[in-house]
Short mmCIF file of C-alpha atoms in Angstrom, two decimals:
data_model
loop_
_atom_site.label_atom_id
_atom_site.label_comp_id
_atom_site.label_asym_id
_atom_site.label_seq_id
_atom_site.Cartn_x
_atom_site.Cartn_y
_atom_site.Cartn_z
CA UNK T 1 0.06 0.09 0.29
CA UNK T 2 1.07 3.66 -1.02
CA UNK T 3 1.88 6.37 1.42
CA UNK T 4 -0.60 9.16 1.09
CA UNK T 5 1.34 12.22 -0.47
CA UNK T 6 -1.22 14.36 0.71
CA UNK T 7 -4.23 14.49 3.18
CA UNK T 8 -7.34 17.03 2.61
CA UNK T 9 -9.14 17.41 6.00
CA UNK T 10 -12.68 18.91 5.47
CA UNK T 11 -14.62 20.69 8.40
CA UNK T 12 -17.93 19.06 9.77
CA UNK T 13 -19.78 21.68 11.32
CA UNK T 14 -23.46 22.60 11.06
CA UNK T 15 -22.02 25.92 8.23
CA UNK T 16 -21.09 23.60 5.97
CA UNK T 17 -23.26 20.84 6.75
CA UNK T 18 -26.38 23.42 5.28
CA UNK T 19 -23.70 23.77 2.12
CA UNK T 20 -23.77 20.50 1.32
CA UNK T 21 -20.27 19.38 2.83
CA UNK T 22 -21.38 15.39 2.60
CA UNK T 23 -22.62 15.26 -0.85
CA UNK T 24 -18.98 17.82 -1.66
CA UNK T 25 -17.03 14.88 0.33
CA UNK T 26 -18.25 12.46 -2.43
CA UNK T 27 -17.77 14.37 -5.44
CA UNK T 28 -14.05 14.90 -4.32
CA UNK T 29 -13.52 11.43 -3.32
CA UNK T 30 -14.74 10.85 -6.78
CA UNK T 31 -12.78 12.81 -8.78
CA UNK T 32 -9.73 11.80 -6.67
CA UNK T 33 -10.02 8.38 -7.49
CA UNK T 34 -11.06 9.03 -11.33
CA UNK T 35 -7.89 10.46 -11.54
CA UNK T 36 -6.14 7.51 -10.00
CA UNK T 37 -5.17 9.54 -6.97
CA UNK T 38 -7.19 7.46 -4.26
CA UNK T 39 -4.03 5.90 -2.89
CA UNK T 40 -1.67 8.87 -2.57
CA UNK T 41 -4.30 11.61 -1.71
CA UNK T 42 -6.53 10.71 1.72
CA UNK T 43 -9.75 12.75 1.97
CA UNK T 44 -10.94 12.95 6.02
CA UNK T 45 -13.34 14.58 7.46
CA UNK T 46 -12.79 16.45 10.74
CA UNK T 47 -14.34 19.12 13.28
CA UNK T 48 -14.31 23.03 12.71
CA UNK T 49 -11.37 24.50 11.08
CA UNK T 50 -11.90 27.80 12.84
CA UNK T 51 -13.65 29.56 9.98
CA UNK T 52 -17.31 31.18 10.44
CA UNK T 53 -19.26 32.40 7.47
CA UNK T 54 -16.65 30.71 4.74
CA UNK T 55 -19.18 27.59 3.48
CA UNK T 56 -17.55 24.07 2.99
CA UNK T 57 -13.70 24.84 3.83
CA UNK T 58 -10.94 22.33 3.60
CA UNK T 59 -7.29 22.73 4.19
CA UNK T 60 -4.58 20.82 2.07
CA UNK T 61 -1.47 18.83 4.22
CA UNK T 62 2.04 19.28 3.41
CA UNK T 63 1.26 22.44 2.26
CA UNK T 64 -1.40 23.53 4.63
CA UNK T 65 -3.19 25.31 2.05
CA UNK T 66 -7.24 26.28 2.67
CA UNK T 67 -10.05 26.67 0.82
CA UNK T 68 -13.27 28.56 1.42
CA UNK T 69 -16.40 28.54 0.02
CA UNK T 70 -16.40 25.65 -1.54
CA UNK T 71 -18.66 24.25 -4.39
CA UNK T 72 -18.65 20.86 -6.26
CA UNK T 73 -17.85 22.65 -9.53
CA UNK T 74 -14.59 23.81 -8.16
CA UNK T 75 -13.48 20.30 -7.45
CA UNK T 76 -12.09 19.19 -10.34
CA UNK T 77 -10.00 22.19 -10.68
CA UNK T 78 -8.79 21.95 -7.62
CA UNK T 79 -7.80 18.47 -8.15
CA UNK T 80 -6.22 19.01 -11.62
CA UNK T 81 -4.39 22.17 -10.71
CA UNK T 82 -3.19 21.56 -6.88
CA UNK T 83 -3.13 18.00 -6.69
CA UNK T 84 -1.72 16.95 -9.52
CA UNK T 85 0.40 19.93 -10.96
CA UNK T 86 1.01 21.27 -7.55
CA UNK T 87 -0.36 24.64 -8.21
CA UNK T 88 -2.78 25.98 -5.26
CA UNK T 89 -6.20 27.67 -7.18
CA UNK T 90 -5.55 31.27 -5.69
CA UNK T 91 -9.59 31.67 -6.33
CA UNK T 92 -10.29 29.53 -3.43
CA UNK T 93 -7.56 30.15 -0.86
CA UNK T 94 -7.41 33.11 1.91
CA UNK T 95 -5.12 34.79 -0.18
CA UNK T 96 -6.73 38.14 0.30
CA UNK T 97 -6.98 37.26 4.40
CA UNK T 98 -3.77 36.47 4.69
CA UNK T 99 -2.54 39.34 2.83
CA UNK T 100 -4.40 41.70 5.41
CA UNK T 101 -2.44 39.50 7.84
CA UNK T 102 1.08 40.57 6.51
CA UNK T 103 0.05 44.04 6.40
CA UNK T 104 -0.87 44.32 10.38
CA UNK T 105 1.94 41.60 11.68
CA UNK T 106 4.24 44.93 12.33
CA UNK T 107 1.89 46.72 14.14
CA UNK T 108 0.22 43.63 17.04
CA UNK T 109 3.52 41.22 16.75
CA UNK T 110 5.12 38.90 14.66
CA UNK T 111 3.25 35.50 14.59
CA UNK T 112 -0.62 34.57 13.93
CA UNK T 113 0.25 31.28 15.74
CA UNK T 114 -1.87 30.46 18.11
CA UNK T 115 -1.27 28.31 21.63
CA UNK T 116 -3.86 25.36 21.48
CA UNK T 117 -4.26 23.27 24.52
CA UNK T 118 -8.79 22.72 24.37
CA UNK T 119 -8.51 23.47 20.57
CA UNK T 120 -5.05 20.96 20.12
CA UNK T 121 -6.88 18.30 18.43
CA UNK T 122 -9.98 20.32 16.89
CA UNK T 123 -9.41 20.18 12.71
CA UNK T 124 -6.39 17.87 12.87
CA UNK T 125 -8.06 14.63 14.12
CA UNK T 126 -11.53 12.91 13.15
CA UNK T 127 -13.81 13.58 16.25
CA UNK T 128 -15.96 10.43 15.78
CA UNK T 129 -12.65 8.07 15.68
CA UNK T 130 -11.76 7.34 19.52
CA UNK T 131 -8.96 5.73 17.93
CA UNK T 132 -7.26 9.22 16.52
CA UNK T 133 -7.90 10.74 19.88
CA UNK T 134 -5.82 8.04 21.61
CA UNK T 135 -3.05 8.28 19.34
CA UNK T 136 -2.44 11.71 20.89
CA UNK T 137 -2.22 11.03 24.27
CA UNK T 138 -6.20 10.53 24.39
CA UNK T 139 -7.30 8.89 27.86
CA UNK T 140 -3.22 8.75 28.88
CA UNK T 141 -4.67 11.41 32.00
CA UNK T 142 -6.90 8.80 33.36
CA UNK T 143 -4.58 6.14 32.95
CA UNK T 144 -2.46 8.36 35.18
CA UNK T 145 -4.94 9.38 37.72
CA UNK T 146 -6.25 6.23 38.36
CA UNK T 147 -3.17 4.41 38.93
CA UNK T 148 -0.68 6.84 40.10
CA UNK T 149 -3.16 9.48 41.77
CA UNK T 150 -5.07 9.50 44.58
CA UNK T 151 -8.18 11.49 44.27
CA UNK T 152 -6.45 14.31 46.66
CA UNK T 153 -3.82 14.33 44.41
CA UNK T 154 -5.65 15.12 41.32
CA UNK T 155 -7.62 18.23 43.32
CA UNK T 156 -4.36 19.18 44.33
CA UNK T 157 -2.93 19.52 40.75
CA UNK T 158 -5.61 21.53 39.73
CA UNK T 159 -5.72 23.69 42.61
CA UNK T 160 -1.69 23.89 41.89
CA UNK T 161 -2.46 25.06 38.11
CA UNK T 162 -4.62 27.92 39.21
CA UNK T 163 -7.31 26.88 36.72
CA UNK T 164 -10.24 28.97 36.77
CA UNK T 165 -14.04 28.78 35.19
CA UNK T 166 -14.24 29.93 31.92
CA UNK T 167 -17.45 30.34 32.16
CA UNK T 168 -17.10 33.69 32.91
CA UNK T 169 -17.24 33.76 36.71
CA UNK T 170 -13.86 32.63 36.94
CA UNK T 171 -14.13 30.84 40.20
CA UNK T 172 -11.16 28.58 40.75
CA UNK T 173 -11.63 25.20 39.77
CA UNK T 174 -9.55 22.98 42.73
CA UNK T 175 -11.57 25.00 45.31
CA UNK T 176 -15.17 23.70 43.71
CA UNK T 177 -13.85 20.08 43.50
CA UNK T 178 -12.10 20.62 46.67
CA UNK T 179 -15.49 21.74 48.21
CA UNK T 180 -17.31 18.85 46.94
CA UNK T 181 -14.62 16.26 47.73
CA UNK T 182 -15.13 17.38 51.59
CA UNK T 183 -18.61 16.68 51.36
CA UNK T 184 -19.82 13.33 53.47
CA UNK T 185 -22.64 12.58 51.40
CA UNK T 186 -21.84 8.93 49.62
CA UNK T 187 -23.83 10.12 46.17
CA UNK T 188 -22.26 12.98 43.93
CA UNK T 189 -22.40 14.45 40.51
CA UNK T 190 -20.52 16.03 37.71
CA UNK T 191 -22.23 18.21 35.57
CA UNK T 192 -21.23 19.92 32.43
CA UNK T 193 -22.86 23.06 31.67
CA UNK T 194 -23.03 22.81 27.53
CA UNK T 195 -26.08 24.77 27.33
CA UNK T 196 -24.18 27.89 25.84
CA UNK T 197 -26.71 30.58 25.04
CA UNK T 198 -24.84 33.47 25.16
CA UNK T 199 -25.53 35.41 21.81
CA UNK T 200 -22.41 35.55 19.93
CA UNK T 201 -20.84 32.45 21.89
CA UNK T 202 -20.03 29.21 19.94
CA UNK T 203 -16.89 27.95 21.14
CA UNK T 204 -18.40 24.86 23.98
CA UNK T 205 -20.13 23.92 20.67
CA UNK T 206 -17.18 23.85 18.35
CA UNK T 207 -14.68 22.15 21.26
CA UNK T 208 -17.52 19.57 21.26
CA UNK T 209 -18.00 19.36 17.62
CA UNK T 210 -13.84 18.87 17.52
CA UNK T 211 -12.88 16.76 20.30
CA UNK T 212 -15.82 15.38 22.08
CA UNK T 213 -13.13 12.44 23.99
CA UNK T 214 -11.16 15.51 25.81
CA UNK T 215 -14.93 16.57 27.52
CA UNK T 216 -15.52 12.88 28.49
CA UNK T 217 -12.13 12.43 29.90
CA UNK T 218 -12.10 15.66 32.06
CA UNK T 219 -15.69 14.68 33.42
CA UNK T 220 -14.03 11.32 34.30
CA UNK T 221 -11.08 13.26 36.23
CA UNK T 222 -13.67 15.05 38.12
CA UNK T 223 -15.62 11.98 39.05
CA UNK T 224 -12.65 10.39 40.40
CA UNK T 225 -11.52 13.38 42.27
CA UNK T 226 -14.87 14.22 44.15
CA UNK T 227 -15.95 10.47 44.80
CA UNK T 228 -18.72 11.11 41.85
CA UNK T 229 -19.87 7.89 39.72
CA UNK T 230 -22.49 9.71 37.71
CA UNK T 231 -22.10 13.04 34.81
CA UNK T 232 -24.48 14.33 33.07
CA UNK T 233 -24.11 16.39 29.92
CA UNK T 234 -26.83 19.37 29.80
CA UNK T 235 -26.45 20.67 26.35
CA UNK T 236 -28.29 23.02 23.94
CA UNK T 237 -31.35 21.28 22.09
CA UNK T 238 -30.39 22.85 18.82
CA UNK T 239 -26.79 21.84 18.78
CA UNK T 240 -27.51 18.56 17.30
CA UNK T 241 -24.05 18.08 15.40
CA UNK T 242 -22.51 18.15 18.78
CA UNK T 243 -25.25 16.15 20.43
CA UNK T 244 -24.76 13.16 18.07
CA UNK T 245 -20.78 13.44 17.86
CA UNK T 246 -20.78 13.53 22.11
CA UNK T 247 -22.93 10.88 22.37
CA UNK T 248 -21.33 8.16 20.00
CA UNK T 249 -18.40 9.28 21.96
CA UNK T 250 -19.55 8.30 24.80
CA UNK T 251 -20.43 4.82 23.24
CA UNK T 252 -16.89 4.21 21.63
CA UNK T 253 -15.72 5.36 25.61
CA UNK T 254 -18.00 2.36 27.03
CA UNK T 255 -16.78 0.03 24.36
CA UNK T 256 -13.22 0.51 24.95
CA UNK T 257 -13.89 0.10 28.93
CA UNK T 258 -12.93 4.09 29.32
CA UNK T 259 -16.33 4.69 30.90
CA UNK T 260 -18.80 2.74 32.66
CA UNK T 261 -18.19 -0.04 35.73
CA UNK T 262 -14.56 -0.56 36.67
CA UNK T 263 -12.82 1.70 34.28
CA UNK T 264 -9.22 0.06 33.19
CA UNK T 265 -9.80 -2.47 35.56
CA UNK T 266 -9.09 0.34 38.17
CA UNK T 267 -12.22 -0.28 40.60
CA UNK T 268 -13.43 2.93 39.94
CA UNK T 269 -16.95 3.36 38.12
CA UNK T 270 -18.16 6.13 36.14
CA UNK T 271 -20.87 6.97 33.48
CA UNK T 272 -22.48 10.09 31.57
CA UNK T 273 -25.41 10.77 30.03
CA UNK T 274 -26.65 13.67 27.61
CA UNK T 275 -29.97 15.84 28.16
CA UNK T 276 -30.79 18.29 26.24
CA UNK T 277 -32.06 21.75 26.62
CA UNK T 278 -35.14 23.55 25.67
CA UNK T 279 -33.32 26.82 24.58
CA UNK T 280 -33.74 28.91 27.35
CA UNK T 281 -31.35 31.82 28.54
CA UNK T 282 -31.82 31.59 32.05
CA UNK T 283 -30.77 27.65 32.22
CA UNK T 284 -27.19 28.57 31.34
CA UNK T 285 -27.00 29.36 35.33
CA UNK T 286 -26.10 26.74 37.57
CA UNK T 287 -29.07 26.25 39.37
CA UNK T 288 -31.72 26.55 37.29
CA UNK T 289 -29.84 24.21 35.00
CA UNK T 290 -30.06 21.94 37.75
CA UNK T 291 -33.21 22.53 38.22
CA UNK T 292 -34.30 21.77 34.42
CA UNK T 293 -32.31 18.44 35.47
CA UNK T 294 -34.51 17.41 37.75
CA UNK T 295 -37.57 17.76 35.26
CA UNK T 296 -38.73 21.33 36.86
CA UNK T 297 -39.22 25.00 35.28
CA UNK T 298 -35.67 26.11 34.89
CA UNK T 299 -35.53 28.93 37.42
CA UNK T 300 -32.89 29.98 39.71
CA UNK T 301 -32.74 28.79 43.35
CA UNK T 302 -31.82 30.91 46.32
CA UNK T 303 -28.32 30.75 46.89
CA UNK T 304 -26.48 29.67 49.56
CA UNK T 305 -26.78 26.42 49.11
CA UNK T 306 -24.56 26.02 46.81
CA UNK T 307 -24.18 23.26 44.31
CA UNK T 308 -21.31 21.52 45.80
CA UNK T 309 -23.21 21.19 49.30
CA UNK T 310 -26.60 20.78 47.41
CA UNK T 311 -27.27 20.00 44.06
CA UNK T 312 -28.87 17.63 41.50
CA UNK T 313 -31.00 16.23 43.60
CA UNK T 314 -29.98 17.42 46.83
CA UNK T 315 -26.69 16.10 46.44
CA UNK T 316 -23.21 17.73 46.10
CA UNK T 317 -22.52 18.67 42.50
CA UNK T 318 -19.97 20.03 40.50
CA UNK T 319 -20.71 22.24 37.60
CA UNK T 320 -18.58 23.54 34.77
CA UNK T 321 -18.55 24.39 31.20
CA UNK T 322 -16.56 22.34 28.39
CA UNK T 323 -14.02 24.84 28.28
CA UNK T 324 -13.31 24.58 31.73
CA UNK T 325 -13.42 20.73 31.85
CA UNK T 326 -11.55 20.70 28.68
CA UNK T 327 -8.45 21.76 30.66
CA UNK T 328 -8.25 19.63 33.05
CA UNK T 329 -6.86 16.21 31.27
CA UNK T 330 -3.39 18.00 29.87
CA UNK T 331 -3.12 19.92 33.48
CA UNK T 332 -3.14 16.38 34.98
CA UNK T 333 -0.93 14.47 32.26
CA UNK T 334 1.98 17.19 32.11
CA UNK T 335 1.40 19.07 35.84
CA UNK T 336 0.16 21.99 36.97
CA UNK T 337 3.94 23.66 36.54
CA UNK T 338 3.86 23.32 32.62
CA UNK T 339 0.04 24.70 32.54
CA UNK T 340 1.12 27.58 34.53
CA UNK T 341 4.02 28.22 31.77
CA UNK T 342 1.15 29.82 29.69
CA UNK T 343 -1.20 32.89 30.14
CA UNK T 344 -0.35 35.32 33.81
CA UNK T 345 0.85 34.65 37.00
CA UNK T 346 -2.64 35.36 38.22
CA UNK T 347 -4.67 33.45 35.08
CA UNK T 348 -2.71 31.34 34.04
CA UNK T 349 -3.68 28.86 30.61
CA UNK T 350 -5.12 30.11 27.40
CA UNK T 351 -8.57 31.34 26.36
CA UNK T 352 -10.71 30.18 23.60
CA UNK T 353 -12.61 33.42 21.80
CA UNK T 354 -15.46 33.34 19.21
CA UNK T 355 -14.57 36.56 17.08
CA UNK T 356 -17.29 37.63 15.07
CA UNK T 357 -18.96 41.10 13.45
CA UNK T 358 -17.09 43.35 11.23
CA UNK T 359 -13.60 41.74 11.16
CA UNK T 360 -11.59 39.77 7.83
CA UNK T 361 -11.22 36.19 9.49
CA UNK T 362 -14.58 35.73 12.20
CA UNK T 363 -14.16 32.60 13.70
CA UNK T 364 -12.43 30.14 16.99
CA UNK T 365 -8.88 30.96 18.03
CA UNK T 366 -7.09 29.99 21.22
CA UNK T 367 -4.46 32.11 23.12
CA UNK T 368 -2.66 32.70 26.07
CA UNK T 369 -4.66 34.73 28.92
CA UNK T 370 -3.35 38.49 28.52
CA UNK T 371 -3.21 38.75 25.05
CA UNK T 372 -4.61 42.05 24.47
CA UNK T 373 -7.66 42.91 22.63
CA UNK T 374 -5.74 44.51 19.78
CA UNK T 375 -4.09 41.39 19.05
CA UNK T 376 -7.16 39.28 18.96
CA UNK T 377 -8.91 41.69 16.51
CA UNK T 378 -6.15 42.82 14.46
CA UNK T 379 -3.95 39.79 14.11
CA UNK T 380 -6.02 36.99 14.62
CA UNK T 381 -9.33 38.63 13.38
CA UNK T 382 -7.30 39.99 10.84
CA UNK T 383 -8.59 43.61 11.29
CA UNK T 384 -11.47 45.37 10.18
CA UNK T 385 -13.75 44.73 6.79
CA UNK T 386 -13.67 47.17 3.79
CA UNK T 387 -10.91 49.40 5.90
CA UNK T 388 -13.61 50.87 7.74
CA UNK T 389 -12.50 52.48 11.29
CA UNK T 390 -12.73 50.32 14.60
CA UNK T 391 -15.74 51.62 16.80
CA UNK T 392 -16.42 49.21 19.19
CA UNK T 393 -15.88 45.40 21.01
CA UNK T 394 -18.40 44.02 22.99
CA UNK T 395 -16.90 41.66 25.02
CA UNK T 396 -18.16 38.76 26.92
CA UNK T 397 -21.01 38.48 25.33
CA UNK T 398 -24.48 39.98 25.26
CA UNK T 399 -23.59 39.96 29.43
CA UNK T 400 -20.70 41.67 28.56
CA UNK T 401 -19.09 45.51 28.20
CA UNK T 402 -18.82 47.76 25.07
CA UNK T 403 -15.03 48.73 24.79
CA UNK T 404 -13.98 51.65 22.72
CA UNK T 405 -11.07 52.31 20.78
CA UNK T 406 -8.99 53.42 24.05
CA UNK T 407 -9.36 50.45 25.50
CA UNK T 408 -7.45 48.37 22.66
CA UNK T 409 -4.33 47.41 24.64
CA UNK T 410 -6.32 45.78 27.39
CA UNK T 411 -4.77 41.94 28.19
CA UNK T 412 -7.73 39.80 28.45
CA UNK T 413 -7.77 38.04 31.85
CA UNK T 414 -10.12 38.13 34.57
CA UNK T 415 -7.99 40.77 36.53
CA UNK T 416 -6.85 43.01 34.09
CA UNK T 417 -10.40 43.56 32.68
CA UNK T 418 -11.32 44.25 36.08
CA UNK T 419 -9.45 47.67 35.92
CA UNK T 420 -12.19 48.57 32.78
CA UNK T 421 -14.71 47.45 34.64
CA UNK T 422 -15.22 44.57 32.17
CA UNK T 423 -15.68 41.01 32.20
CA UNK T 424 -13.98 37.80 30.25
CA UNK T 425 -17.29 36.76 30.15
CA UNK T 426 -18.23 33.69 27.79
CA UNK T 427 -15.12 34.44 25.57
CA UNK T 428 -17.38 36.40 22.38
CA UNK T 429 -16.19 39.29 20.89
CA UNK T 430 -18.45 41.14 18.95
CA UNK T 431 -16.46 43.78 16.73
CA UNK T 432 -18.22 46.87 15.80
CA UNK T 433 -16.93 49.28 12.70
CA UNK T 434 -17.46 53.03 12.86
CA UNK T 435 -21.13 53.13 11.27
CA UNK T 436 -22.36 51.01 14.13
CA UNK T 437 -25.23 52.37 15.95
CA UNK T 438 -24.50 51.66 19.67
CA UNK T 439 -27.72 53.04 20.89
CA UNK T 440 -29.25 50.05 18.60
CA UNK T 441 -26.92 47.60 19.62
CA UNK T 442 -27.91 48.45 23.60
CA UNK T 443 -31.77 47.81 22.03
CA UNK T 444 -31.11 44.40 21.20
CA UNK T 445 -29.30 43.25 24.23
CA UNK T 446 -32.01 44.62 26.46
CA UNK T 447 -34.69 43.52 23.84
CA UNK T 448 -33.01 39.83 24.38
CA UNK T 449 -32.50 40.15 28.31
CA UNK T 450 -36.34 40.86 28.30
CA UNK T 451 -37.06 38.28 26.43
CA UNK T 452 -35.29 35.42 28.47
CA UNK T 453 -36.14 36.91 31.96
CA UNK T 454 -37.45 33.92 33.70
CA UNK T 455 -39.94 36.22 35.51
CA UNK T 456 -39.01 34.83 39.19
CA UNK T 457 -37.88 37.94 41.10
CA UNK T 458 -39.43 41.42 40.33
CA UNK T 459 -36.36 43.32 39.96
CA UNK T 460 -35.35 41.14 36.87
CA UNK T 461 -38.78 40.98 35.38
CA UNK T 462 -40.15 44.56 35.90
CA UNK T 463 -36.73 46.11 35.22
CA UNK T 464 -36.03 44.44 32.02
CA UNK T 465 -39.47 46.00 30.51
CA UNK T 466 -38.95 49.19 32.17
CA UNK T 467 -35.25 49.00 30.37
CA UNK T 468 -36.70 48.32 26.80
CA UNK T 469 -39.43 50.84 27.45
CA UNK T 470 -36.90 54.03 27.92
CA UNK T 471 -34.67 52.96 24.65
CA UNK T 472 -37.27 52.34 22.64
CA UNK T 473 -38.18 55.82 23.47
CA UNK T 474 -35.25 57.13 23.07
CA UNK T 475 -34.75 55.64 19.39
CA UNK T 476 -38.35 57.42 18.46
CA UNK T 477 -36.54 60.28 19.22
CA UNK T 478 -38.49 61.07 22.58
CA UNK T 479 -36.29 60.62 25.12
CA UNK T 480 -35.06 63.09 27.78
CA UNK T 481 -31.33 63.47 28.95
CA UNK T 482 -32.15 62.42 32.28
CA UNK T 483 -33.23 58.99 30.51
CA UNK T 484 -29.74 57.71 30.29
CA UNK T 485 -29.05 58.37 34.53
CA UNK T 486 -32.36 56.54 35.19
CA UNK T 487 -31.17 53.39 32.83
CA UNK T 488 -28.10 53.03 34.97
CA UNK T 489 -30.28 53.52 38.40
CA UNK T 490 -32.43 50.54 37.58
CA UNK T 491 -29.41 48.47 36.10
CA UNK T 492 -27.72 49.37 39.27
CA UNK T 493 -30.93 48.37 41.21
CA UNK T 494 -30.84 45.00 39.27
CA UNK T 495 -28.02 44.32 40.22
CA UNK T 496 -27.92 44.36 43.56
CA UNK T 497 -31.32 42.99 44.21
CA UNK T 498 -31.78 40.43 41.11
CA UNK T 499 -31.70 36.58 42.25
CA UNK T 500 -29.60 35.59 39.48
CA UNK T 501 -26.81 36.90 37.21
CA UNK T 502 -29.04 37.54 34.19
CA UNK T 503 -31.10 40.83 36.11
CA UNK T 504 -27.55 41.18 38.05
CA UNK T 505 -25.40 41.35 34.88
CA UNK T 506 -27.45 44.21 32.47
CA UNK T 507 -25.58 46.99 34.49
CA UNK T 508 -22.25 45.88 32.23
CA UNK T 509 -23.74 46.47 28.79
CA UNK T 510 -26.14 49.13 29.98
CA UNK T 511 -23.65 51.84 31.78
CA UNK T 512 -20.44 50.93 29.56
CA UNK T 513 -22.40 51.62 26.03
CA UNK T 514 -24.17 55.32 27.58
CA UNK T 515 -20.83 56.01 28.98
CA UNK T 516 -18.07 55.09 26.23
CA UNK T 517 -20.36 55.89 23.65
CA UNK T 518 -22.39 58.90 24.92
CA UNK T 519 -22.99 61.07 21.97
CA UNK T 520 -24.89 57.70 19.91
CA UNK T 521 -27.30 58.45 22.52
CA UNK T 522 -26.96 62.38 22.46
CA UNK T 523 -27.82 62.74 18.68
CA UNK T 524 -31.12 60.69 19.23
CA UNK T 525 -31.91 63.03 22.53
CA UNK T 526 -30.90 66.11 20.31
CA UNK T 527 -33.69 65.68 17.00
#
């Protein structure tokens, strides 16, 4: 059998599926076979290749040439020119974006290379093939933990690593595990929050679609460390591809003895069940998620008690999101000091971001904590489209902060963002150009919060409606100057009196929009 001289990786994600990627792959394989290249050119399916809005995307190795927005009629030309004659077809490549990157390199840094821990396998392995994950050191951390470490050792390593929750709050993961470990209850649970309802955020979905076994391995490690034998993945019901891939991965892991009873003959048992969410934004809040898992209406609980002592079915429960859990296998395998070699002293590791909006290269990236906003937008995002000027970035999703040009040099980590009264949030960065109307943007956010409020507590139920009425009055040129102060006052009251983060978070976009982009509001008030 001849060794393949080239590999073609085709990204499979919801966007490419809608564009007909499976029939495209069939046609590509057929054309390659007709040209007698089927033994030397291999076509492989993988997860998202990190680009969004580019339709069907594939990359040809060893050259590393990316082709985007592909159609079936492009196949013959690519096979003839690139695979036979060795000449990449520039009409379909990322040529323009690459030129943009070259132009901004001098300004923001010498290299666009990412530092990948969570996404190290995404776009490289076939996520439906457990052997490919194992071939890249997958499940080695399980072997190490079960046979070389005590549960307390696993927790101590995670504590020493400084890993903080990547869902937005930034709570030290090791302390959460330690709290659950110390509870005396014999029944405990591990929950992965894969609900991801934050607008503009799709990082957890792409992690699941690109490397589902890493999440499973991380959940097993958490289960072992706290003494839990059952885990649940609460996943957004619309994430059909993610659900299919994680379900297959769970089944394959069971068949390999890596999940279920007596894992690897160690005596430790742990299994995972997938639960679909029904699309409620509020269920991203951990106690509302737990209520939903129990079959109740998804509404937040009063805290304390916290889930680590009184969670699912009244038992100690650890809840973390996909990105947080997916960091754990590498921490256990390589050690805390290795993890701390990335990022900043107080915020170690990397962060996965979704860059979207008016940028040339929207998509998914993973970079060290402390990377500046300027680097993320102008280097990894390729700068602003069509030569427009940068105006604002909404950092952290809808519940985040509007940052202006003055804050482009801010280091993106939990501590540095506090200086700007901003949050890392879900990792979404929505970039807006000079033509963007911030009043319109804030209206969309308030309308979303009003729609998604569960209505359980009056400050959020009434406050979101009041805010919506005021900003619609402003948009209709009927607002007054004191309406801006009123909006901040209402949001501030919601921050101190709402039951959960949904109501508590509106102060961030409202205050930052008004304070940083006041002229946008004054234009309406002057009319």
